[in-house]
mmCIF file of C-alpha atoms in Angstrom:
data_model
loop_
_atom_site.group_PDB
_atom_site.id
_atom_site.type_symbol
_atom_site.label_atom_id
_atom_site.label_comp_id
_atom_site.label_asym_id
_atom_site.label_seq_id
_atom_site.Cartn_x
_atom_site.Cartn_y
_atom_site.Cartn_z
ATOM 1 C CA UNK A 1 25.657 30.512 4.041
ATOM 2 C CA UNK A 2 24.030 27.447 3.857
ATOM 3 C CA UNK A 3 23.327 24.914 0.790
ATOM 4 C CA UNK A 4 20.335 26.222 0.301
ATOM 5 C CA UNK A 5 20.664 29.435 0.650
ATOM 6 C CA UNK A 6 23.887 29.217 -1.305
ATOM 7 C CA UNK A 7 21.455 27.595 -4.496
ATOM 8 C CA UNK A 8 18.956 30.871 -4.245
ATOM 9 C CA UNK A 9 21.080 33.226 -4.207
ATOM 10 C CA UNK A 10 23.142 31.517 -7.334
ATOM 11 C CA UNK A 11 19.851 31.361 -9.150
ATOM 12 C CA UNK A 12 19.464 35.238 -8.339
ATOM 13 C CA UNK A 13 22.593 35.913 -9.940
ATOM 14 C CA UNK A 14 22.321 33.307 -12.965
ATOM 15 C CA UNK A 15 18.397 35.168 -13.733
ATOM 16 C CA UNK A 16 20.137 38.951 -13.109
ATOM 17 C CA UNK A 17 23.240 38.028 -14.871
ATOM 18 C CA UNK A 18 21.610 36.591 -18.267
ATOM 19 C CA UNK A 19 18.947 39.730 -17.985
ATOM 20 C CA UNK A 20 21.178 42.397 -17.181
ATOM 21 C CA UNK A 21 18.746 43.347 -15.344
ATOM 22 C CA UNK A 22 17.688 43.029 -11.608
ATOM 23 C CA UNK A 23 14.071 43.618 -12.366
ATOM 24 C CA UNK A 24 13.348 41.165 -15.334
ATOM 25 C CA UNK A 25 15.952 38.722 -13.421
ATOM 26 C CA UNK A 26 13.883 38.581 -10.070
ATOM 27 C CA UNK A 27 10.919 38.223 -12.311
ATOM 28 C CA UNK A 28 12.092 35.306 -14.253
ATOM 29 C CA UNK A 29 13.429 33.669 -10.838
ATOM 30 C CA UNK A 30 10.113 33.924 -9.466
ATOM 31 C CA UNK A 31 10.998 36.751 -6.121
ATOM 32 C CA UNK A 32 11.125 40.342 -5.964
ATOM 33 C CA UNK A 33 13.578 42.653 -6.971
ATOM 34 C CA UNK A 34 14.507 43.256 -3.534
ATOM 35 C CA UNK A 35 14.786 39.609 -2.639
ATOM 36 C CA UNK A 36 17.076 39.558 -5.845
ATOM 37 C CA UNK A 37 19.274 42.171 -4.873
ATOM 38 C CA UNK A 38 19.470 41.031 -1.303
ATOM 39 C CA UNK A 39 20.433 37.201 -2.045
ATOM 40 C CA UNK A 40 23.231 38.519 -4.653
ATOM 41 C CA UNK A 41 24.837 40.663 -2.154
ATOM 42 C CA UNK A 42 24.497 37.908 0.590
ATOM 43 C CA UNK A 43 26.512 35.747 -1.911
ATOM 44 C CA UNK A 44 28.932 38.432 -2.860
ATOM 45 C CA UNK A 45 29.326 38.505 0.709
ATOM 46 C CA UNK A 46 30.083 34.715 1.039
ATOM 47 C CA UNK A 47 32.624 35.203 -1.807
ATOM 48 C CA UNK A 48 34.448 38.004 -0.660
ATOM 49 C CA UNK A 49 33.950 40.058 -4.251
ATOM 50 C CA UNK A 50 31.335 41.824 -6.332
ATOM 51 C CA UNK A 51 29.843 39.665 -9.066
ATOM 52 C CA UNK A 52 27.527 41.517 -11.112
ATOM 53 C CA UNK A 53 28.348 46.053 -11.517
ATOM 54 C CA UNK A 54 24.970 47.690 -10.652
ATOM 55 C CA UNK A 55 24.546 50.729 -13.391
ATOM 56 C CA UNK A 56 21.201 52.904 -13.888
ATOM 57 C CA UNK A 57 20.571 51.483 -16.860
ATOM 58 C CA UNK A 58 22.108 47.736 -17.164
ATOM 59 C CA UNK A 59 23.816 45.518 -14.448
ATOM 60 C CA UNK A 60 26.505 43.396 -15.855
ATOM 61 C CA UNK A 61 28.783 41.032 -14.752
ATOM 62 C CA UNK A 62 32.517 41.728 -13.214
ATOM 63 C CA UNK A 63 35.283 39.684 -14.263
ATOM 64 C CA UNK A 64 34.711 37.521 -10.994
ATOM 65 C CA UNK A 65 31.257 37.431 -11.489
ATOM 66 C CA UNK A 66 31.697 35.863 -15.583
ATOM 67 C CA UNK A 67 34.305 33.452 -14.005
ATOM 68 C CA UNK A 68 31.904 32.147 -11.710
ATOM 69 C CA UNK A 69 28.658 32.320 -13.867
ATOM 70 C CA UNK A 70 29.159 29.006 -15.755
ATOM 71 C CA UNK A 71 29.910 27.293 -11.936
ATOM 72 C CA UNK A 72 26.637 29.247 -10.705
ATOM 73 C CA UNK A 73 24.668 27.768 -13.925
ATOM 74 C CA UNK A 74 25.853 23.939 -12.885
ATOM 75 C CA UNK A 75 24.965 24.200 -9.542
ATOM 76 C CA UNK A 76 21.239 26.083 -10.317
ATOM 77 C CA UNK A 77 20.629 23.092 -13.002
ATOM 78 C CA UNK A 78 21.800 20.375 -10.816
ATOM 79 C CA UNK A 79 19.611 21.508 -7.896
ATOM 80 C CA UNK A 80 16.684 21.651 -10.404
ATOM 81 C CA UNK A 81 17.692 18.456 -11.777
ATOM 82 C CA UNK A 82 17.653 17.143 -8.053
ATOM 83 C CA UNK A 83 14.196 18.678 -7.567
ATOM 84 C CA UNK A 84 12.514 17.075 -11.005
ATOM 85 C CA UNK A 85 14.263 13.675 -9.796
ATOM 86 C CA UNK A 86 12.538 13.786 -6.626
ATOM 87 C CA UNK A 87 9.199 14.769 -7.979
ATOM 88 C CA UNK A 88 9.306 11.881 -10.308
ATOM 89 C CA UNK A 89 10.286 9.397 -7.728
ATOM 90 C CA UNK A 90 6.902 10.593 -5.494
ATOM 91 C CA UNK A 91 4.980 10.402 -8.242
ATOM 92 C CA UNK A 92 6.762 6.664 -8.880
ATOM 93 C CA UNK A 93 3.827 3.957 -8.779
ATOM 94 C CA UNK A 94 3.490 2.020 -5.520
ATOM 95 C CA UNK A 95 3.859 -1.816 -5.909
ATOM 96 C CA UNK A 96 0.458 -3.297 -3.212
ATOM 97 C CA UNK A 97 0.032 -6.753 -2.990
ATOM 98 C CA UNK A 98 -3.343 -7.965 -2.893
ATOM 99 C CA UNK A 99 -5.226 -10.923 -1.508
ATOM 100 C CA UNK A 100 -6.156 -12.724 -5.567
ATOM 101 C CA UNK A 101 -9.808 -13.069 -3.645
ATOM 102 C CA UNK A 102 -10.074 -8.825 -3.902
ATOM 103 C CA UNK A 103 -13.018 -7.697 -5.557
ATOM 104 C CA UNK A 104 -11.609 -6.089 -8.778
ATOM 105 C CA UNK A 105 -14.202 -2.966 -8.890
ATOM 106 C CA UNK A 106 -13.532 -2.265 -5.206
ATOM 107 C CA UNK A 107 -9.138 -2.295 -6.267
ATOM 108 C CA UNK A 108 -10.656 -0.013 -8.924
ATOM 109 C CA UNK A 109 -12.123 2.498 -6.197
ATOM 110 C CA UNK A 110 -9.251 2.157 -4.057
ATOM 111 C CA UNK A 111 -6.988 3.254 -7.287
ATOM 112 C CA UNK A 112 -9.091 6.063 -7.885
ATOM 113 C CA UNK A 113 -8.824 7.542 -4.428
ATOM 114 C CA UNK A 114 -5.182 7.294 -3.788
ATOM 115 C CA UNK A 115 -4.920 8.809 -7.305
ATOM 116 C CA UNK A 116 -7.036 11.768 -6.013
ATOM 117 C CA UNK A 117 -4.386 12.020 -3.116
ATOM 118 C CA UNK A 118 -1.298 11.719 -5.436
ATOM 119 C CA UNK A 119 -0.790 8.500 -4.968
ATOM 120 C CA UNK A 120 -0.051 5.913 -7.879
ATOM 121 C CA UNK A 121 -0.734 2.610 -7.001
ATOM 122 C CA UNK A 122 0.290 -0.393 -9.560
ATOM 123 C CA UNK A 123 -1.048 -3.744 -7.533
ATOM 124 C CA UNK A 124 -0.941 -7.020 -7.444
ATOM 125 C CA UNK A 125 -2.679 -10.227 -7.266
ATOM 126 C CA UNK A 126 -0.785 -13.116 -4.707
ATOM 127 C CA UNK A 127 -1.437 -15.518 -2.048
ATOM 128 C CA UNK A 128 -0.838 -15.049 1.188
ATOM 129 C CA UNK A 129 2.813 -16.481 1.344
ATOM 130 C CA UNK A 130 3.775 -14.742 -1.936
ATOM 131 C CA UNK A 131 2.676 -11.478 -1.015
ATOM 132 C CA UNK A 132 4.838 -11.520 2.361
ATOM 133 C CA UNK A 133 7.686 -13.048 -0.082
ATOM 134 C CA UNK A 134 7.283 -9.723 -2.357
ATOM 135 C CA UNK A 135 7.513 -7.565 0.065
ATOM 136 C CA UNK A 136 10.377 -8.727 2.119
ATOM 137 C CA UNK A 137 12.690 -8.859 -1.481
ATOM 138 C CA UNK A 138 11.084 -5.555 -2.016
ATOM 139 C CA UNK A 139 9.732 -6.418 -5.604
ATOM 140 C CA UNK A 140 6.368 -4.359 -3.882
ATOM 141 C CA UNK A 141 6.473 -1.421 -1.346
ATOM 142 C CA UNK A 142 3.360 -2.626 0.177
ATOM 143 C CA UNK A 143 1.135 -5.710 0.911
ATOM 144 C CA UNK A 144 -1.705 -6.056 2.076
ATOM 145 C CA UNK A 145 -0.912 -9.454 4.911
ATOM 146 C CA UNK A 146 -2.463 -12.014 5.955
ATOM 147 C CA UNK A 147 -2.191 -11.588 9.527
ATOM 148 C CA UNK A 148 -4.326 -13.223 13.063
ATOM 149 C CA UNK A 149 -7.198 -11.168 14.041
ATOM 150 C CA UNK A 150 -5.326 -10.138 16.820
ATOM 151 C CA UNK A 151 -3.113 -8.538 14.820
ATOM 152 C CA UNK A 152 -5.381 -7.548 12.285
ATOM 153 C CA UNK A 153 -6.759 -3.672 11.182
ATOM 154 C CA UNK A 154 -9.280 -5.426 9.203
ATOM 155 C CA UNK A 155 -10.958 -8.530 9.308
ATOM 156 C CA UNK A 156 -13.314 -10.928 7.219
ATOM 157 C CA UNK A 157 -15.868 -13.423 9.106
ATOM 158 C CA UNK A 158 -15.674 -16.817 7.081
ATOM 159 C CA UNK A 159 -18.336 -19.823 7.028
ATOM 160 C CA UNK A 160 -19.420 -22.633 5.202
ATOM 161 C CA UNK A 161 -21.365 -22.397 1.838
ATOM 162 C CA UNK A 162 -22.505 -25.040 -0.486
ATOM 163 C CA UNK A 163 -25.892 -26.233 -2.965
ATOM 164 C CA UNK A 164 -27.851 -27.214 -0.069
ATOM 165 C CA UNK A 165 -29.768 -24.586 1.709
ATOM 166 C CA UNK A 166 -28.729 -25.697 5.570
ATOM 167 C CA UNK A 167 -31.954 -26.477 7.978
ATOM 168 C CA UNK A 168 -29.990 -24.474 10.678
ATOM 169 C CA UNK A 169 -28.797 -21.567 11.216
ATOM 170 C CA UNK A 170 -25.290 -22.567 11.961
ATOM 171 C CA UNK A 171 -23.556 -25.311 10.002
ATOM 172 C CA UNK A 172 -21.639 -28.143 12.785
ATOM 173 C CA UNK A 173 -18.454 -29.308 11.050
ATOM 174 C CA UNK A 174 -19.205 -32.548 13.435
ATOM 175 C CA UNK A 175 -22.262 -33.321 10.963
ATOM 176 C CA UNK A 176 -20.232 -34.129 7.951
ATOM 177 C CA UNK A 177 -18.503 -36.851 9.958
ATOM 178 C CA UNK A 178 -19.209 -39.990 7.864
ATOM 179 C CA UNK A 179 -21.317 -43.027 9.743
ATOM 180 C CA UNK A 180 -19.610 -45.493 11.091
ATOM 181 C CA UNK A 181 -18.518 -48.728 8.631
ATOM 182 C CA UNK A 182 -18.635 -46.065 5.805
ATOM 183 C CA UNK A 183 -16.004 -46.112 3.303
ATOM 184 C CA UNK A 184 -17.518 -44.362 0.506
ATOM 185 C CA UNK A 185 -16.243 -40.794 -0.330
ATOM 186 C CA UNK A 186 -17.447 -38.516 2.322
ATOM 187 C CA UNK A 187 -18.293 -34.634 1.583
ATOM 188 C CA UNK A 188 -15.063 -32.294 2.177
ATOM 189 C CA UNK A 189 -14.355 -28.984 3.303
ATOM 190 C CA UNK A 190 -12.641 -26.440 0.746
ATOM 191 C CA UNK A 191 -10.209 -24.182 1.410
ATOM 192 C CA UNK A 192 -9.061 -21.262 -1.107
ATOM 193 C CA UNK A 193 -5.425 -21.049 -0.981
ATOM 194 C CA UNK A 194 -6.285 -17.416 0.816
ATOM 195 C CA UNK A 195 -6.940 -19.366 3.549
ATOM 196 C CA UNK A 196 -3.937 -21.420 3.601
ATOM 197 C CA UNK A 197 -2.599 -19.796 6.855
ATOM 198 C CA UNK A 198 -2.364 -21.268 10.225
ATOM 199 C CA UNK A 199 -4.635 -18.908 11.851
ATOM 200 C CA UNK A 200 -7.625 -20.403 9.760
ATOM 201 C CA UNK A 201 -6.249 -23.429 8.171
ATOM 202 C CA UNK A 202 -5.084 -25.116 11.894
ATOM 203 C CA UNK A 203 -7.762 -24.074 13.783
ATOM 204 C CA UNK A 204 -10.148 -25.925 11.492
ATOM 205 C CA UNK A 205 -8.107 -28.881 11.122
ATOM 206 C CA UNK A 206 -8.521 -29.321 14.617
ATOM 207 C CA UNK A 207 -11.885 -28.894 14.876
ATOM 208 C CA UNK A 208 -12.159 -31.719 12.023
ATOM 209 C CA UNK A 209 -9.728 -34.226 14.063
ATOM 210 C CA UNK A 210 -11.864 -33.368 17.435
ATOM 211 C CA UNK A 211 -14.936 -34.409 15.837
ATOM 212 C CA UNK A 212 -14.042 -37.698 14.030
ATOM 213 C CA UNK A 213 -13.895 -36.274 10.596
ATOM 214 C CA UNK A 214 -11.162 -37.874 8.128
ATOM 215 C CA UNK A 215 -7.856 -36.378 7.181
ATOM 216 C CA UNK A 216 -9.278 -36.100 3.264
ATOM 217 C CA UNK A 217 -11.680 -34.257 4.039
ATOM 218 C CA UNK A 218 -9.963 -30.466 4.582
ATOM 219 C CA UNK A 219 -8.799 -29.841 1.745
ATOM 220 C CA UNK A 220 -6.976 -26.553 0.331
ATOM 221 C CA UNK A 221 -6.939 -26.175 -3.748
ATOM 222 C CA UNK A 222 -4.767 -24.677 -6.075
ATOM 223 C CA UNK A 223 -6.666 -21.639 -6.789
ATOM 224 C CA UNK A 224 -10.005 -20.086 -5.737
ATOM 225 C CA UNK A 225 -11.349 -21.091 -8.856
ATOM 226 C CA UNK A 226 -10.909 -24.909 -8.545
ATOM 227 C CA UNK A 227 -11.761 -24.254 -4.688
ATOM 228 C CA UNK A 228 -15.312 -23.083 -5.779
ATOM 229 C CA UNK A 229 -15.723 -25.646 -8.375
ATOM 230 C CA UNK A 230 -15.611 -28.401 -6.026
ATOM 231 C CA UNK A 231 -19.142 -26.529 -4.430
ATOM 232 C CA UNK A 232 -20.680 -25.777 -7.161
ATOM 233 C CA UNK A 233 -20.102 -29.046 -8.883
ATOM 234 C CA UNK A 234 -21.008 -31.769 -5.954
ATOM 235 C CA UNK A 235 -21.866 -31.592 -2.151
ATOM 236 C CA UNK A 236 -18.590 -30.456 -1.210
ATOM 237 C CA UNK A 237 -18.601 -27.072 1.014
ATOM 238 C CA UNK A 238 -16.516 -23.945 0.276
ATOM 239 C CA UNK A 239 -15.215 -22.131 3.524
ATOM 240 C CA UNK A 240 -15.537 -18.331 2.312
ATOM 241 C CA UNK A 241 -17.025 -15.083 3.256
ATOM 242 C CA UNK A 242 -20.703 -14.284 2.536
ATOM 243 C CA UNK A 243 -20.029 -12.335 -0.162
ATOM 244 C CA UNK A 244 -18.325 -15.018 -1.794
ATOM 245 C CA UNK A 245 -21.011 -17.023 -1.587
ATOM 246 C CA UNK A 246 -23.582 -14.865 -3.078
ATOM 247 C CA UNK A 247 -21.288 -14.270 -5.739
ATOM 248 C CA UNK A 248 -21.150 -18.141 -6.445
ATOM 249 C CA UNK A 249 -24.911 -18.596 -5.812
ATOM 250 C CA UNK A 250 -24.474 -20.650 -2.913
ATOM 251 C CA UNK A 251 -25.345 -21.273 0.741
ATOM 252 C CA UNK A 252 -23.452 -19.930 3.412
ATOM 253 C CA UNK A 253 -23.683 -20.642 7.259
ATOM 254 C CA UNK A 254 -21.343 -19.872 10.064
ATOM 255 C CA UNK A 255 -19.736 -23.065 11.297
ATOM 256 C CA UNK A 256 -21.269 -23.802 14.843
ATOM 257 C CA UNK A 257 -17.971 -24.955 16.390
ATOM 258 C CA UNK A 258 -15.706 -21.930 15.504
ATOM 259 C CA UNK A 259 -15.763 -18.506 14.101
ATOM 260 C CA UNK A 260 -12.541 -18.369 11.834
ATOM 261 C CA UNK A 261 -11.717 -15.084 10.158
ATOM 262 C CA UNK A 262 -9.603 -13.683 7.759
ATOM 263 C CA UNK A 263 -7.129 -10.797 8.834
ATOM 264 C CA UNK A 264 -5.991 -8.507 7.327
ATOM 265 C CA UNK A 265 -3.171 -5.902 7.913
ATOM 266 C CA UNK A 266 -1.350 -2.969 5.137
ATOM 267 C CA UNK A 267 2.006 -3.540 5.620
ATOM 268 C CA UNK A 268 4.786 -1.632 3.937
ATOM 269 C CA UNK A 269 8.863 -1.352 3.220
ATOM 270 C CA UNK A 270 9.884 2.203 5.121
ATOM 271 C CA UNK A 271 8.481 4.935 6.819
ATOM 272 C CA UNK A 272 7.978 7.030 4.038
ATOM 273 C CA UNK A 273 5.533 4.742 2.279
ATOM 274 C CA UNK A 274 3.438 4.399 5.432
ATOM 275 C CA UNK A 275 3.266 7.898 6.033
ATOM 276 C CA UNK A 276 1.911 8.079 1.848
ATOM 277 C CA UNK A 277 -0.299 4.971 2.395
ATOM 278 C CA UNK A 278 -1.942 6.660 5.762
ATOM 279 C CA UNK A 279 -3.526 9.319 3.679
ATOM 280 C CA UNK A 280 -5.507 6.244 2.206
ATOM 281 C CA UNK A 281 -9.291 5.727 3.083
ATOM 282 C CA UNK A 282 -9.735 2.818 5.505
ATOM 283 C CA UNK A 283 -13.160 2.131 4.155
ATOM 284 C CA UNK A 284 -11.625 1.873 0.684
ATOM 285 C CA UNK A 285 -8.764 -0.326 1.658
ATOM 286 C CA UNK A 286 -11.488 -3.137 3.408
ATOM 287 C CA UNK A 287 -13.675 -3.194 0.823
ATOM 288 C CA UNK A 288 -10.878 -4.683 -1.370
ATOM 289 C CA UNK A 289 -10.601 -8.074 0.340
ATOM 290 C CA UNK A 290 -14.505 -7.961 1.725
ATOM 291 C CA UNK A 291 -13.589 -6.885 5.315
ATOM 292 C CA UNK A 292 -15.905 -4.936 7.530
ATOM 293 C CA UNK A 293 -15.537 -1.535 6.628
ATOM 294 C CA UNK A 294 -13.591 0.722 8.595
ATOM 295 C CA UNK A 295 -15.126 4.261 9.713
ATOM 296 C CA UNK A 296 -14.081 6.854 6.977
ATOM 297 C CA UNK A 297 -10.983 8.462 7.316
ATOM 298 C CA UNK A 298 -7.284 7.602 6.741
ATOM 299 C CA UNK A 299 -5.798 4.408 7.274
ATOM 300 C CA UNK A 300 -3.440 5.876 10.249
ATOM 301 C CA UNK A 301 -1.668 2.660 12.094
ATOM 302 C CA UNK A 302 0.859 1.363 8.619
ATOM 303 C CA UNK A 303 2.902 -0.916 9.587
ATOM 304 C CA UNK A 304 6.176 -1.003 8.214
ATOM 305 C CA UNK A 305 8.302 -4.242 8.000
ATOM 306 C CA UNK A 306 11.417 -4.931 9.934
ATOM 307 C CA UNK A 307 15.052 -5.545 7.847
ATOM 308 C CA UNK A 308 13.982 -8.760 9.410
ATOM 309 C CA UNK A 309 12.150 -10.541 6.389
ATOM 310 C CA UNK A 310 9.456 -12.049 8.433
ATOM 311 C CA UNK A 311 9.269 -9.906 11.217
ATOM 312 C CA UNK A 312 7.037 -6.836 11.374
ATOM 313 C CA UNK A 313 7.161 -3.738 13.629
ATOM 314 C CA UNK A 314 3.633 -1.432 14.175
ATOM 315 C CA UNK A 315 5.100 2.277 12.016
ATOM 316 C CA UNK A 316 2.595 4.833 13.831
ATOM 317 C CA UNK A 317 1.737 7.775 11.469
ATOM 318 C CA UNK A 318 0.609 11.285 13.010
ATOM 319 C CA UNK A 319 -2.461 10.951 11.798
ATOM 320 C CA UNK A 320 -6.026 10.453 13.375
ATOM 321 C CA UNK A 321 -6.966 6.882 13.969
ATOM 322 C CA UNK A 322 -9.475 5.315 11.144
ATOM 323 C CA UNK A 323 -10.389 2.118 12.672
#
């Protein structure tokens, strides 16, 4: 008899033998009488004596079977105990890091509809480096990375906003490259400290040494805050999304000699989370962070990261594909 099969048929007998009666016993374990009957005598069987004396009007307990009852009762409530332990750990919140640029009503939505799946989730504001940082010591489950688009399930075009409504259509980094003999202050580019990754943050810094443009003048600020305040308050440009723009009342252009972009990939501690963070709507997930929305469905490909704290491995869930 196995484990399982030894816990039913004690719960049988525990129901039957507090009852006295096979029929109210079965009932109050939740099977049939014959189901009853059949898992006592399979564990009289595994005992090798009678535990309960069947009469036409009352079934009882033998001697064996009130020796054993009290062991029966401990191993029925410790299974149950096991079960409610389990339950409460699924229904445990999950720990998400989140880019601090996330749209709070979209996080909303995206709470709402792993809630309607079963699926707490308690996140968390952080910069790119600090959400890789809480995941890897585990303080989250799950994190939502900054990662190249290459490597990215979602992604976020960025460009160049500021007061000035741009003549073109395209805004050349080369243009803010101050004239020659000038030493006054020249106009800088802003970076939030989302963007503070080498897949954005490089790329344009290059572009600004190719072009004759002064080490000053890339900047990345403490916050998105103070980021956007150096727009909004002078001539300086923000590099953001459009979104972010509009939200700030400013102009935004792509920048004509590169098309940076944030990525963006769900990331999370062990299998088992991934395969509870698949059942997640893609479209939900990229609307957090302003990424183009993926087609509706689950978020199949999680990722799950390596023992390795910096290393990730692709976790691929058996579930259809919702890119």
């Amino acid at each position: 008899m196995d484990v399982m099969d030894l816990v039913e048929a004690c719960r049988a007998f525990v129901h039957v033998s507090e009852r006295n009666s096979f029929t109210v016993g079965a009932a109050a374990a939740g099977v049939s009488q014959s189901v009853a009957s059949r898992r006592v005598a399979a564990l009289e069987r595994h005992l090798g004596r009678s535990l309960l004396e069947r009469g036409s009007r009352h079934t009882t307990p033998t001697p064996f079977g009130r020796h054993l009852l009290p062991a029966a009762r401990r191993l029925v409530l410790a299974a149950e105990a096991l079960e409610d332990e389990a339950e409460r750990a699924h229904r445990a919140p999950i720990g998400l890091a989140l880019p601090d640029t996330c749209s709070r009503p979209e996080v909303a939505r995206l709470i709402a509809a792993a809630a309607e799946r079963g699926i707490t989730l308690d996140p968390r504001s952080a910069p790119p480096a600090e959400r890789a940082e809480l995941l890897a010591s585990r303080t989250v489950r799950a994190a939502l990375l900054a990662v190249p688009p290459t490597e990215a399930t979602w992604t976020v075009p960025l460009g160049l906003a500021g007061r000035t409504p741009p003549a073109a259509r395209r805004l050349y980094v080369e243009t803010l490259r101050p004239a020659r003999g000038d030493t006054g202050s020249a106009r800088r580019l802003c970076l939030e400290p989302e963007d503070d990754v080498p897949h954005v943050r490089d790329r344009l810094r290059r572009v600004c040494e190719s072009v004759g443009l002064r080490p000053s003048q890339l900047i990345v600020e403490r916050s998105p805050e103070v980021a956007a305040a150096r727009a909004l308050g002078g001539e300086d440009l923000l590099l953001c999304p459009p979104a972010r723009a509009r939200e700030l009342g400013l102009h935004w252009r792509p920048i004509g000699e590169l098309d940076p972009v944030r990525g963006y990939a769900l990331v999370t501690g062990s299998p088992d989370d991934a395969d509870r963070l698949a059942e997640l709507p893609g479209e939900a997930i990229a609307r957090c962070p302003g990424a183009d929305a993926a087609p509706p469905g689950p978020a199949s490909d999680v990722p799950v990261a390596d023992p390795s704290p910096r290393t990730f491995r692709t976790f691929r869930a058996s579930r259809g594909s919702a890119r």
